[in-house]
Coordinates of C-alpha atoms and ligand atoms in Angstrom, one line a residue:
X30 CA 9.2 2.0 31.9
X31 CA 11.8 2.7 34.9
X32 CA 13.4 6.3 34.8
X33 CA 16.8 5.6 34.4
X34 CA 17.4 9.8 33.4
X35 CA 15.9 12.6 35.3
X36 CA 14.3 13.3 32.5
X37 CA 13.2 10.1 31.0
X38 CA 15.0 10.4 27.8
X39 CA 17.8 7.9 26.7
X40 CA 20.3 10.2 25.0
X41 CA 18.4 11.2 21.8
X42 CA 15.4 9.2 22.2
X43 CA 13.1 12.0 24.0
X44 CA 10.0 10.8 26.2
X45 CA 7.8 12.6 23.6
X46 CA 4.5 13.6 25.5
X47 CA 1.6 14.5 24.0
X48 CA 0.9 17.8 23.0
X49 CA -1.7 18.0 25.1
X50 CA 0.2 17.1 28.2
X51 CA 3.5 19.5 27.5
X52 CA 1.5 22.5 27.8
X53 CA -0.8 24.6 30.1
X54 CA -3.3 26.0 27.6
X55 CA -2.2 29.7 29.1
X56 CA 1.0 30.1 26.8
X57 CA 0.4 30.9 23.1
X58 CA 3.1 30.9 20.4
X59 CA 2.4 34.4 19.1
X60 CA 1.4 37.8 20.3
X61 CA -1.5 39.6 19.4
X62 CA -3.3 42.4 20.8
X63 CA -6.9 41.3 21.9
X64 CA -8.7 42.9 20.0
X65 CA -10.8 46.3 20.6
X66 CA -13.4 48.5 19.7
X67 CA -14.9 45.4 17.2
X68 CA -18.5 44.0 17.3
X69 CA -18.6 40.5 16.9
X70 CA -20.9 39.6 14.0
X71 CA -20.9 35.9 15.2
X72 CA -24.5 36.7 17.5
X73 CA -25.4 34.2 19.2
X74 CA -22.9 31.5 18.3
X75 CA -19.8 33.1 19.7
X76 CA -17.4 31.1 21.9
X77 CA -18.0 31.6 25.5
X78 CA -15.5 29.7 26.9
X79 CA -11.2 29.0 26.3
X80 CA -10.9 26.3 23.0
X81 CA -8.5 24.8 25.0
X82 CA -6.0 24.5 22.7
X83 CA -2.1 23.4 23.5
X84 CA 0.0 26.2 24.3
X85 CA 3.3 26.2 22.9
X86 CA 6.1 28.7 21.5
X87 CA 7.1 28.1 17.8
X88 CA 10.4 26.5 19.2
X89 CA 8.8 24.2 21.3
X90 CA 6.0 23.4 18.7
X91 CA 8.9 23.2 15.7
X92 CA 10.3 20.1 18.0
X93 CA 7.3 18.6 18.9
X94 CA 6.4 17.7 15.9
X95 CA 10.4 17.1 14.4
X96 CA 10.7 14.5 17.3
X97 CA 7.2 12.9 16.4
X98 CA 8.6 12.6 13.0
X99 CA 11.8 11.0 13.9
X100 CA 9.7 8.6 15.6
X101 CA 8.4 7.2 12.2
X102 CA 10.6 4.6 10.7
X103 CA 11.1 5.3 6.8
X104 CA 12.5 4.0 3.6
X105 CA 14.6 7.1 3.9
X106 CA 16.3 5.6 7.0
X107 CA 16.8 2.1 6.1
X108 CA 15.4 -0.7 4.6
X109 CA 11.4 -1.8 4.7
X110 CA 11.4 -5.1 4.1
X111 CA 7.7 -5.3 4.4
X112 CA 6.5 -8.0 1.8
X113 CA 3.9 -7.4 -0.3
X114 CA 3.9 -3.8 0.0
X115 CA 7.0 -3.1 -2.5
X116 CA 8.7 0.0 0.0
X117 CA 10.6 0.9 -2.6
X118 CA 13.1 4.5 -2.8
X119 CA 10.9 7.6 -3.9
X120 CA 13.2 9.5 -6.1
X121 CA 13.5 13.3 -4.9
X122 CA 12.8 13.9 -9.0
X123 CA 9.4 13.1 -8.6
X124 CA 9.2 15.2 -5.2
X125 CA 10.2 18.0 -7.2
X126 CA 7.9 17.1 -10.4
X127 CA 4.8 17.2 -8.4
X128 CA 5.7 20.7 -6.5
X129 CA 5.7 22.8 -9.7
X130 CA 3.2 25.2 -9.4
X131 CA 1.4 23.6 -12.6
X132 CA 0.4 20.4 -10.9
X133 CA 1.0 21.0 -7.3
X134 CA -1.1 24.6 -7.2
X135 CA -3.9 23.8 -9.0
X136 CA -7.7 22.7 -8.1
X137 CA -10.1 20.1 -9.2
X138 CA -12.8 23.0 -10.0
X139 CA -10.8 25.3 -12.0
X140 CA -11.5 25.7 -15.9
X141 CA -10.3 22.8 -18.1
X142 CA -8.6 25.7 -19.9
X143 CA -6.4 26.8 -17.3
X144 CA -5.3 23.2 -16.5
X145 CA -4.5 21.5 -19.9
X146 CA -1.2 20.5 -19.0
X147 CA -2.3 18.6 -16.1
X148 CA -5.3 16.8 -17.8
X149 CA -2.6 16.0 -20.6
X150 CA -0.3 14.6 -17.8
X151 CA -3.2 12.4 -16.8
X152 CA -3.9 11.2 -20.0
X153 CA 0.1 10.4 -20.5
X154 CA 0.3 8.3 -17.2
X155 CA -3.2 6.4 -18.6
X156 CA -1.6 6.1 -21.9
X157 CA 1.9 4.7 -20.2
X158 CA -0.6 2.2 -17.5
X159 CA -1.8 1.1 -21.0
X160 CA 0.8 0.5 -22.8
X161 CA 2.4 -1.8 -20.0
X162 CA -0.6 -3.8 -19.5
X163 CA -1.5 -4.2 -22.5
X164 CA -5.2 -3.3 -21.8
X165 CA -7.1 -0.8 -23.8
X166 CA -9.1 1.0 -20.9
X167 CA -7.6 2.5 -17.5
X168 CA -9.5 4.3 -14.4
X169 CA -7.8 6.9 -13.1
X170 CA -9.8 7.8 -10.3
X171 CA -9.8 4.8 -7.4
X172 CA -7.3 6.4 -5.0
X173 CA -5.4 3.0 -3.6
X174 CA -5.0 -0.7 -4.4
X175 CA -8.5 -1.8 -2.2
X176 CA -10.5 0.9 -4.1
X177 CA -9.4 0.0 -7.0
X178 CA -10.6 -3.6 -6.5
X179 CA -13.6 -2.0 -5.7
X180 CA -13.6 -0.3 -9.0
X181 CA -13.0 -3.5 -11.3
X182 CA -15.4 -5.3 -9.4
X183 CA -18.3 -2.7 -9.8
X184 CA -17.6 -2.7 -13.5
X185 CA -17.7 -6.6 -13.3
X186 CA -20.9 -6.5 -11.3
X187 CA -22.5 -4.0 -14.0
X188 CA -20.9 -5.9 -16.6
X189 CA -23.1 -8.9 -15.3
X190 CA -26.3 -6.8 -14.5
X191 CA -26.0 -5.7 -18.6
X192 CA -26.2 -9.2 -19.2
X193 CA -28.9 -10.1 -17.4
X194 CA -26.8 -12.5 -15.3
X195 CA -26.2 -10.4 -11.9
X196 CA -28.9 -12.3 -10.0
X197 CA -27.4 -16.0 -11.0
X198 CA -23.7 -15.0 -11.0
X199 CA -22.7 -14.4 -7.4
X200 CA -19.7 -16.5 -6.8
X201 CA -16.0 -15.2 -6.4
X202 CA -13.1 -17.3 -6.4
X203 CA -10.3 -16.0 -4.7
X204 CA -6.8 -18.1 -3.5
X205 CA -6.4 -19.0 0.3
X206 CA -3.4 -16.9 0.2
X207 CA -4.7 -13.5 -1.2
X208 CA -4.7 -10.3 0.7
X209 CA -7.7 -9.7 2.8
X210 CA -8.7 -6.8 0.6
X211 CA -9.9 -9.1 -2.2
X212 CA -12.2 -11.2 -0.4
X213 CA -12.9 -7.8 1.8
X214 CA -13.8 -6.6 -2.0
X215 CA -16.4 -9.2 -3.4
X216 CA -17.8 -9.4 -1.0
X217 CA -18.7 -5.8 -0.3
X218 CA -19.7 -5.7 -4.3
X219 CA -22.2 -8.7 -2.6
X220 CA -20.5 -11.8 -3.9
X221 CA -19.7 -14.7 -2.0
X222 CA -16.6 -15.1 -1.7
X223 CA -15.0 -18.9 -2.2
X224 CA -11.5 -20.2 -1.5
X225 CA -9.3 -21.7 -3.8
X226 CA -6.3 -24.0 -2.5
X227 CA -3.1 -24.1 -3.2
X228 CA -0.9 -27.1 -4.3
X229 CA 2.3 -27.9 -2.5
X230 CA 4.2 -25.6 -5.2
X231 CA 2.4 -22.3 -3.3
X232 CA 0.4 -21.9 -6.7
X233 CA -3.0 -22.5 -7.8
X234 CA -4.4 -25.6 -8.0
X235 CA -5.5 -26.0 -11.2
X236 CA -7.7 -29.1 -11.0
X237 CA -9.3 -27.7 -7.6
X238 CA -9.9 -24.5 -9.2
X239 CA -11.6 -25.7 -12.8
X240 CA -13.9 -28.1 -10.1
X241 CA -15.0 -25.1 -8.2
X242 CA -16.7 -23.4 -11.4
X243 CA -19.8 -23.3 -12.3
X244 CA -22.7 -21.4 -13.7
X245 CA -23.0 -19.2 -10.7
X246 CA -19.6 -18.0 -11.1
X247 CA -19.4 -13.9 -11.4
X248 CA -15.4 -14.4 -11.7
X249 CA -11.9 -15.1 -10.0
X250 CA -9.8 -12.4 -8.1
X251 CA -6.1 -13.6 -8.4
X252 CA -2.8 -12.0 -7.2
X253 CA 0.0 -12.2 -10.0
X254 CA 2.5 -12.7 -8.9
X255 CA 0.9 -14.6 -6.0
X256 CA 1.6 -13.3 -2.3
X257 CA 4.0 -15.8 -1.9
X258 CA 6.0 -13.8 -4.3
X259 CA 5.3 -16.7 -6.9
X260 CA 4.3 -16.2 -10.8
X261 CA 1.3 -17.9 -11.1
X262 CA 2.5 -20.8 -13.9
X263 CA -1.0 -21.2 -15.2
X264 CA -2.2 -18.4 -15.2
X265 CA -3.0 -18.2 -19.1
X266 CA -5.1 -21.7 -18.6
X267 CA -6.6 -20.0 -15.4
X268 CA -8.2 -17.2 -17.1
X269 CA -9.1 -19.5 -20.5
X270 CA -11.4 -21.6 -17.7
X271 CA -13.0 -18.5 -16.2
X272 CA -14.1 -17.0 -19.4
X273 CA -15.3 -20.0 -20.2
X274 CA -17.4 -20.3 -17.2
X275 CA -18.7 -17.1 -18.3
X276 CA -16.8 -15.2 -15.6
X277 CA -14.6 -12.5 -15.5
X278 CA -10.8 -12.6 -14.4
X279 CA -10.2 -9.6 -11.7
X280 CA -6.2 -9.4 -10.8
X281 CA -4.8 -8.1 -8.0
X282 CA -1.9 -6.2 -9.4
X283 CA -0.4 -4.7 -6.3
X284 CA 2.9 -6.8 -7.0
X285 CA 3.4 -5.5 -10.6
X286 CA 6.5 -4.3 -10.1
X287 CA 8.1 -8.1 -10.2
X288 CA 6.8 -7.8 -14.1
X289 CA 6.7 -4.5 -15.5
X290 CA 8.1 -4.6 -19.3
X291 CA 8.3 -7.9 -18.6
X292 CA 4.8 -9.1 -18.9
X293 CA 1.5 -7.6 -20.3
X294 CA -1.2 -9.0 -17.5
X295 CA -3.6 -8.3 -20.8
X296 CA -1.8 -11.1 -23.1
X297 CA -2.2 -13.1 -19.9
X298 CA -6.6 -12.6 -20.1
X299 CA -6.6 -10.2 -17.7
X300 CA -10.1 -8.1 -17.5
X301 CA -9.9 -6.1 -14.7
X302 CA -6.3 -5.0 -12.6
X303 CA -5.4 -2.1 -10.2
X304 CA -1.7 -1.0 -10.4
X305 CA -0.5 0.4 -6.8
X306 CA 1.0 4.1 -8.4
X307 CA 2.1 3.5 -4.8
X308 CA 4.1 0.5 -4.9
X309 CA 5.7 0.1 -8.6
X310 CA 5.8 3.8 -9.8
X311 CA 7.5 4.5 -6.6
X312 CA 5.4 7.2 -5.1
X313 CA 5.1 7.6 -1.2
X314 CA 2.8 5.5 0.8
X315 CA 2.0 3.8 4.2
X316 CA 2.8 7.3 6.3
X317 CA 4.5 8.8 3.6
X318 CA 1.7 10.0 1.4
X319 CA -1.8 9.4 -0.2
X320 CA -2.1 6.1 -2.6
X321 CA -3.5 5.5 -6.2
X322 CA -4.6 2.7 -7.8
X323 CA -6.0 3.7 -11.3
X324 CA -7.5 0.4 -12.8
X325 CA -7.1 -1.4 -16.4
X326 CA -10.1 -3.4 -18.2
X327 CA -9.7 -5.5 -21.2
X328 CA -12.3 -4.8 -24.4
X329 CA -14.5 -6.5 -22.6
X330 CA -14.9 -4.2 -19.5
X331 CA -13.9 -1.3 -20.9
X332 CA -17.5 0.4 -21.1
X333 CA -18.5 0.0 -17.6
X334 CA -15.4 1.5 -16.2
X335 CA -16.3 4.9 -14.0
X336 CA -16.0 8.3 -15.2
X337 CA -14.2 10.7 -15.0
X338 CA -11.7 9.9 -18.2
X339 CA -9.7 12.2 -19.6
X340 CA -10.1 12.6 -23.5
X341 CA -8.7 14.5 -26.4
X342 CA -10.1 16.4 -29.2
X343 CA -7.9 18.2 -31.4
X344 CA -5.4 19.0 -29.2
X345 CA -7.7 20.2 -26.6
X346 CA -7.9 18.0 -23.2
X347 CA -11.3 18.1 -22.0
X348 CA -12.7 15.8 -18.5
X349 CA -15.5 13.6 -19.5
X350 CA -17.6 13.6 -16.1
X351 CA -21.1 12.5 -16.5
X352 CA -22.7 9.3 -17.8
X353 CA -24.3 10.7 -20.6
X354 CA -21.1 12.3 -22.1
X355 CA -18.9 9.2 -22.3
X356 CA -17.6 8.1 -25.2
X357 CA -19.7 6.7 -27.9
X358 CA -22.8 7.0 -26.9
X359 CA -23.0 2.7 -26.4
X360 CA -20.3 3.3 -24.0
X361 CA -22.0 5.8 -22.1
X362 CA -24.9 4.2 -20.8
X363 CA -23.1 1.6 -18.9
X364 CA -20.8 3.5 -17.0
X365 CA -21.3 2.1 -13.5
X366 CA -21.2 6.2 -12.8
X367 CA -18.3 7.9 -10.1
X368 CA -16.2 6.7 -7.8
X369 CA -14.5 9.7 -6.1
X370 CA -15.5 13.5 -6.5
X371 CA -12.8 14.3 -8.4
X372 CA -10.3 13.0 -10.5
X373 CA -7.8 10.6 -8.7
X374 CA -4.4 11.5 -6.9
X375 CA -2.7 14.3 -8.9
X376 CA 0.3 14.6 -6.9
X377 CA 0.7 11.0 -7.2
X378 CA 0.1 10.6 -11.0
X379 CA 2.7 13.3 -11.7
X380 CA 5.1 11.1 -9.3
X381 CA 4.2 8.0 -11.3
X382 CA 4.8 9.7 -14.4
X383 CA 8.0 11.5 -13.5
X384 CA 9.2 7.5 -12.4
X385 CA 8.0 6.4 -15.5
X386 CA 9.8 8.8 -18.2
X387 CA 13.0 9.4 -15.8
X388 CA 13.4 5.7 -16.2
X389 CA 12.4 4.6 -20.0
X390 CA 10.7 1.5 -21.0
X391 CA 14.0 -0.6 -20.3
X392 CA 14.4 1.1 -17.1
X393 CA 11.3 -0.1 -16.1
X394 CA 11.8 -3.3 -16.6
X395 CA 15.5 -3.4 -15.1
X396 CA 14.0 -2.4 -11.9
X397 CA 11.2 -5.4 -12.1
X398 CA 14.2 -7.8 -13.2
X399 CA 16.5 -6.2 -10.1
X400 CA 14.0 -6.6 -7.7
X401 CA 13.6 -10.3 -8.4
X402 CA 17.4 -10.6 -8.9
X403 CA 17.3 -8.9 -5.3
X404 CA 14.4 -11.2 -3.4
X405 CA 16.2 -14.1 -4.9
X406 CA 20.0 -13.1 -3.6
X407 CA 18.3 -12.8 -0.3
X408 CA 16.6 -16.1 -0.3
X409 CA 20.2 -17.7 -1.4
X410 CA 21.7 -15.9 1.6
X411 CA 19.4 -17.0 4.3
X412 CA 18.0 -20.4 3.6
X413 CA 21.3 -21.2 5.3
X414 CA 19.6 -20.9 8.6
X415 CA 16.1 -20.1 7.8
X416 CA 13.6 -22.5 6.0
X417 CA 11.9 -21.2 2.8
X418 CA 8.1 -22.0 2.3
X419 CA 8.5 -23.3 -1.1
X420 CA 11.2 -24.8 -3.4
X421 CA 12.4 -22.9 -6.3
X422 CA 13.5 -19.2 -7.1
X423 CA 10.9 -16.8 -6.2
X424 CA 9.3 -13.1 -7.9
X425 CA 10.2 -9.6 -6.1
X426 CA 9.5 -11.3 -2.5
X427 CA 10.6 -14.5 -0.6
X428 CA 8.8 -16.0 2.2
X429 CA 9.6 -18.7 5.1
X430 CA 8.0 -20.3 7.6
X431 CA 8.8 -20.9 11.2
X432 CA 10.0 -24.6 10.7
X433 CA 13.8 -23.3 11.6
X434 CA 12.5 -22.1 14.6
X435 CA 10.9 -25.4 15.9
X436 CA 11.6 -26.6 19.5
X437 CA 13.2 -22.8 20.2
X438 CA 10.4 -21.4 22.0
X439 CA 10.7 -18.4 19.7
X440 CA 8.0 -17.5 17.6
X441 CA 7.6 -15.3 14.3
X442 CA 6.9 -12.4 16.1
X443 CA 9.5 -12.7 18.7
X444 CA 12.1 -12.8 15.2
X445 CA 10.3 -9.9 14.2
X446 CA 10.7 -8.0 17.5
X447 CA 14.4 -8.5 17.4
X448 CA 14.7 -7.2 14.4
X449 CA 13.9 -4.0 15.6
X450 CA 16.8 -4.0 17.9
X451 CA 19.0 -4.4 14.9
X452 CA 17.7 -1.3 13.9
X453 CA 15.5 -2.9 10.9
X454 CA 12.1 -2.9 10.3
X455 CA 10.1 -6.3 10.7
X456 CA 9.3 -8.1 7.6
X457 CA 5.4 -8.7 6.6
X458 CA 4.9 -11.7 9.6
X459 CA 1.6 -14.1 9.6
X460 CA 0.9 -13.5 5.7
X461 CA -0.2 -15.1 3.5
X462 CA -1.9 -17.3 5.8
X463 CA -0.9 -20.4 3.9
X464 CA 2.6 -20.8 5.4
X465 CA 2.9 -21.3 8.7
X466 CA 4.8 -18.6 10.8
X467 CA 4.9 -16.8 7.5
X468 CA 7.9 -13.8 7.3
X469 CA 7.3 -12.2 3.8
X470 CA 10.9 -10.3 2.9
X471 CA 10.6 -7.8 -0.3
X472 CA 13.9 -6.0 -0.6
X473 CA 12.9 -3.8 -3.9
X474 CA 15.0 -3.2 -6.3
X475 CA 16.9 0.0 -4.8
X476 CA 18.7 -2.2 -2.2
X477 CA 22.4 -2.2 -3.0
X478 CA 24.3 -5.4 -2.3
X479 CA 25.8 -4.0 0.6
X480 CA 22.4 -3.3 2.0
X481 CA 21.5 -6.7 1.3
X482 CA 24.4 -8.2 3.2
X483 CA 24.0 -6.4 6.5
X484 CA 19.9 -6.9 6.3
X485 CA 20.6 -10.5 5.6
X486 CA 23.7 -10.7 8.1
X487 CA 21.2 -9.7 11.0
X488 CA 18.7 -12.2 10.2
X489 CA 21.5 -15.1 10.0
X490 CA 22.6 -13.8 13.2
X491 CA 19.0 -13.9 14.5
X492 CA 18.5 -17.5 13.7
X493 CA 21.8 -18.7 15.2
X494 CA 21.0 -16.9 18.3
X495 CA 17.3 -18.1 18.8
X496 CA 18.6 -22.0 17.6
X497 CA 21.3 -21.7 20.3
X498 CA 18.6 -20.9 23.0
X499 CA 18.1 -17.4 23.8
X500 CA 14.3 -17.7 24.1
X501 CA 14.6 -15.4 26.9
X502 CA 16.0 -12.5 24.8
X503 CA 13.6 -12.8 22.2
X504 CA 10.7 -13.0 24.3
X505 CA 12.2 -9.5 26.2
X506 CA 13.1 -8.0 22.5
X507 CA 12.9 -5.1 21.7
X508 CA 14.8 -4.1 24.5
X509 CA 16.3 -0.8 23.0
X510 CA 13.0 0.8 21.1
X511 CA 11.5 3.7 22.8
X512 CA 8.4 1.3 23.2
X513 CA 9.0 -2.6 24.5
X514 CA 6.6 -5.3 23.7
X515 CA 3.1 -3.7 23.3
X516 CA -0.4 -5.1 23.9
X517 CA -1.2 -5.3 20.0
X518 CA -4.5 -7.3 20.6
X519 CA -6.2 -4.3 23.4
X520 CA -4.0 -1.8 21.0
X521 CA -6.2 -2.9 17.7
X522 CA -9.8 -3.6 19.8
X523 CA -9.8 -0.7 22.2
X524 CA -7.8 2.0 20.2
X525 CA -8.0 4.8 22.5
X526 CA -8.6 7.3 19.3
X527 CA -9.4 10.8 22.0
X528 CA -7.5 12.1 24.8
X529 CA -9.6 13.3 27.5
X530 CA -8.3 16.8 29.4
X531 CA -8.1 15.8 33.5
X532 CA -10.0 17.6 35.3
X533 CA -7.4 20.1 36.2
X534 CA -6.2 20.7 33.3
X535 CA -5.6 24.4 34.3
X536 CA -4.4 24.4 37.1
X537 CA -0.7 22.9 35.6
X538 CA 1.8 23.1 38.2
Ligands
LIG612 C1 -1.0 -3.6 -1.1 C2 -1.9 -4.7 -1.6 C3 -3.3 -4.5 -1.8 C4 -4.0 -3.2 -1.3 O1 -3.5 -2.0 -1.8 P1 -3.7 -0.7 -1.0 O2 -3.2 0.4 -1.8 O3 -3.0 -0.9 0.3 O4 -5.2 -0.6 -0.7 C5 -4.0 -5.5 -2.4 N1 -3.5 -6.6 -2.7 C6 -2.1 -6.9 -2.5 C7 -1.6 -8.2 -3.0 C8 -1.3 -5.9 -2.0 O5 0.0 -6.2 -1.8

């Protein structure tokens, strides 16, 4: 980039250097006597030469890592439009929740006695995921959406193996447009993984999906609503064919926020679904925090599903954490055994919870009808000069193509890389893979109408701007990020993951 400061910095936009490189390894941030008149009880294995750490007052250090942060764009700075993700606002009630000493202090080893109230928190949160599936089992323990997949589709595979059908049964359906993770999923349980195809309504096809089953068929992985933010119409006579097929129906949750207290996924023949804590119980994710992605099974499933659990016997809260111990004792030998070494997410559960009670059953399901009500004002607003992928209202999300942008030069990504000018960051771009160009726009629920307006007042802008021929702008844009237009392809093969000191490295001038 050319220097247009002495320093490099554009007002508050600092250069920001890596530790490394900001420091001389000689300075130190505190001041301690070397040590004397100690032995070193280390032997042989004592350092013999400088760690080389970075050397750096607590000042300097403090803003180091404040101007890193400031770096990260946030759903506490603006909208996150990011479809299929569901960024939504992470109340400070939750924050403060999960810092009391009696969930935020405590550890996974300690005596059950000393931690009833968390294990009864746990079993509150399973009771609550319950309830508003309407699924008599949950997993606790799969600690994001992918792992939870993993989890419903080990219980499926031991589920099969119990029958006697593992060996025969080893083909997935999954729809073109679901998120990698699902086909990622089968087929690291070992399934093959087959496509389904969509009709021209961005659902399943229905008649294409009941001719790809057969008596191989170890069950169907759909996303409900679908990742073109669309409810799945036949969804009941989807899961009616797969049972009959003999298979199981895994669903990908992760956009259960569009129907929570709306819809029970286990009136819908659900078997198997992850809920994304991180996504519709509002806790942190992407950099923000660690995700969850406890795991509901129908009747069905229920007795392969991994231990831990948390149980109850007279008022006494008590971890059930190996095989034998499940349960009945029926239950207990199929357990397809552990998933994590402990217990799942606590900070996240207590989050989830905290969402959960601070909002009520109705509030739940105000914030699943506001963020369609939302995702549907800002599909009104822009099919002005954008071109939605399907006809209709949509769920939580809405998604376009690229046809608006035909004969412009300018590309989705070029659309997204303006956006970032505007001080907004991109939508989902290139998924689902059915639409072409796809832009994926999920407002959540917490955007206020005002919010709404100016996000959608950008875009509109956007669009006028690249119809009226400013190809050369767009192909430039960003032009006022700290970073310009990156090499994303070299950035994702060749990460450079290690800085290597130079040679000098002490000999800073
Ligand atoms: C987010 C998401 C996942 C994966 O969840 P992670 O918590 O990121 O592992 C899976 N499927 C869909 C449709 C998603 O949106």
């Amino acid at each position: 980039m050319s220097k247009i400061t002495f320093t490099g910095n554009k007002a508050l936009q600092i250069e920001e250097a890596l530790i490394f490189e900001v420091s001389d390894f000689s300075r130190t941030g505190v001041d301690l006597p070397a040590p004397t008149g100690k032995t070193t009880r280390l032997g042989g294995v004592a350092r013999e030469s400088a760690i080389g750490l970075p050397g750096l007052s607590e000042p300097e250090t403090m803003r180091h890592y404040v101007r890193l942060s400031q770096k990260n764009y946030a759903i506490d700075m603006g909208p996150f439009p990011l479809g299929s993700c569901t960024m939504k606002h992470n109340p400070r009630l939750n924050e403060k929740m999960a810092r009391l000493p009696g969930f935020g202090d405590i550890h996974p080893l300690q005596p059950e006695k000393t931690v009833q109230g968390a294990l009864e928190l746990i079993d509150t949160l399973a009771f609550w995921l319950k309830e508003l599936t309407g699924m008599p089992a949950v997993a606790m323990s799969p600690k994001a959406g992918a792992h939870g997949e993993l989890c419903g589709m080990m219980a499926i595979k031991a589920a099969l193996e119990a029958r006697g059908e593992s060996a025969t049964r080893t083909r997935v359906l999954a729809p073109e447009s679901s998120h990698g993770t699902n086909p990622a999923t089968a087929a690291q349980c070992g399934f093959t993984v087959d496509n389904i195809p969509a009709d021209s309504s961005g659902r399943i096809d229905l008649e294409a999906f009941r001719a790809k089953l057969g008596p191989d068929i170890a069950g169907v992985m759909v996303t409900n609503p679908n990742t073109c933010g669309l409810f799945e119409r036949d969804i009941c006579a989807i899961s009616e064919a797969v049972h009959e097929a003999g298979g199981y129906f895994y669903c990908d949750g992760a956009n259960f926020n569009a129907i929570a207290g709306k819809a029970r996924p286990g009136d819908l023949g659900v078997d198997a679904m992850h809920i994304n804590l991180h996504k519709t119980f509002s806790t942190p994710h992407g950099g923000g925090g660690p995700g969850s992605g406890p795991t509901v099974f129908s009747k069905s499933l229920a007795p392969y599903a991994p231990v831990p659990n948390v149980i109850s016997e007279n008022g006494v809260y008590r971890l059930v954490e190996s095989l034998q111990a499940t349960g009945s004792e029926d239950d207990g030998v199929k357990s397809f055994g552990r998933l994590t070494a402990f217990h799942g997410q606590m900070g996240m559960f207590v989050r989830a919870l905290a969402y959960m009670l601070s909002h009520g059953i109705d509030g739940v399901a105000q914030a699943a009808e506001d963020a369609v009500l939302n995702a549907n004002y800002v599909l009104a607003l822009l099919r002005k000069e954008m071109t939605p992928a399907f006809d209709g209202y949509c769920m939580h999300e809405c998604l376009f193509d690229d046809r608006f942008l035909k004969g412009t030069g300018v590309e989705t990504l070029d659309f997204a890389k303006a956006m970032i000018d505007e001080g907004y960051h991109p939508m989902t771009m290139y998924f689902p893979l059915v639409v072409h160009g796809a832009m994926l726009i999920e407002p959540t629920e917490s955007e206020s109408k005002h919010e709404l307006d100016l996000f959608c007042g950008a875009l509109l802008s956007l669009a006028k701007r690249a119809k009226a021929g400013e190809v050369d702008a767009f192909r430039a844009a960003p032009e006022h990020s700290p970073c310009r237009r990156l090499d994303e392809t070299t950035a994702a093969r060749k990460p450079i993951l290690r800085w290597t000191p130079p040679p000098t490295v002490n000999e800073v001038e």
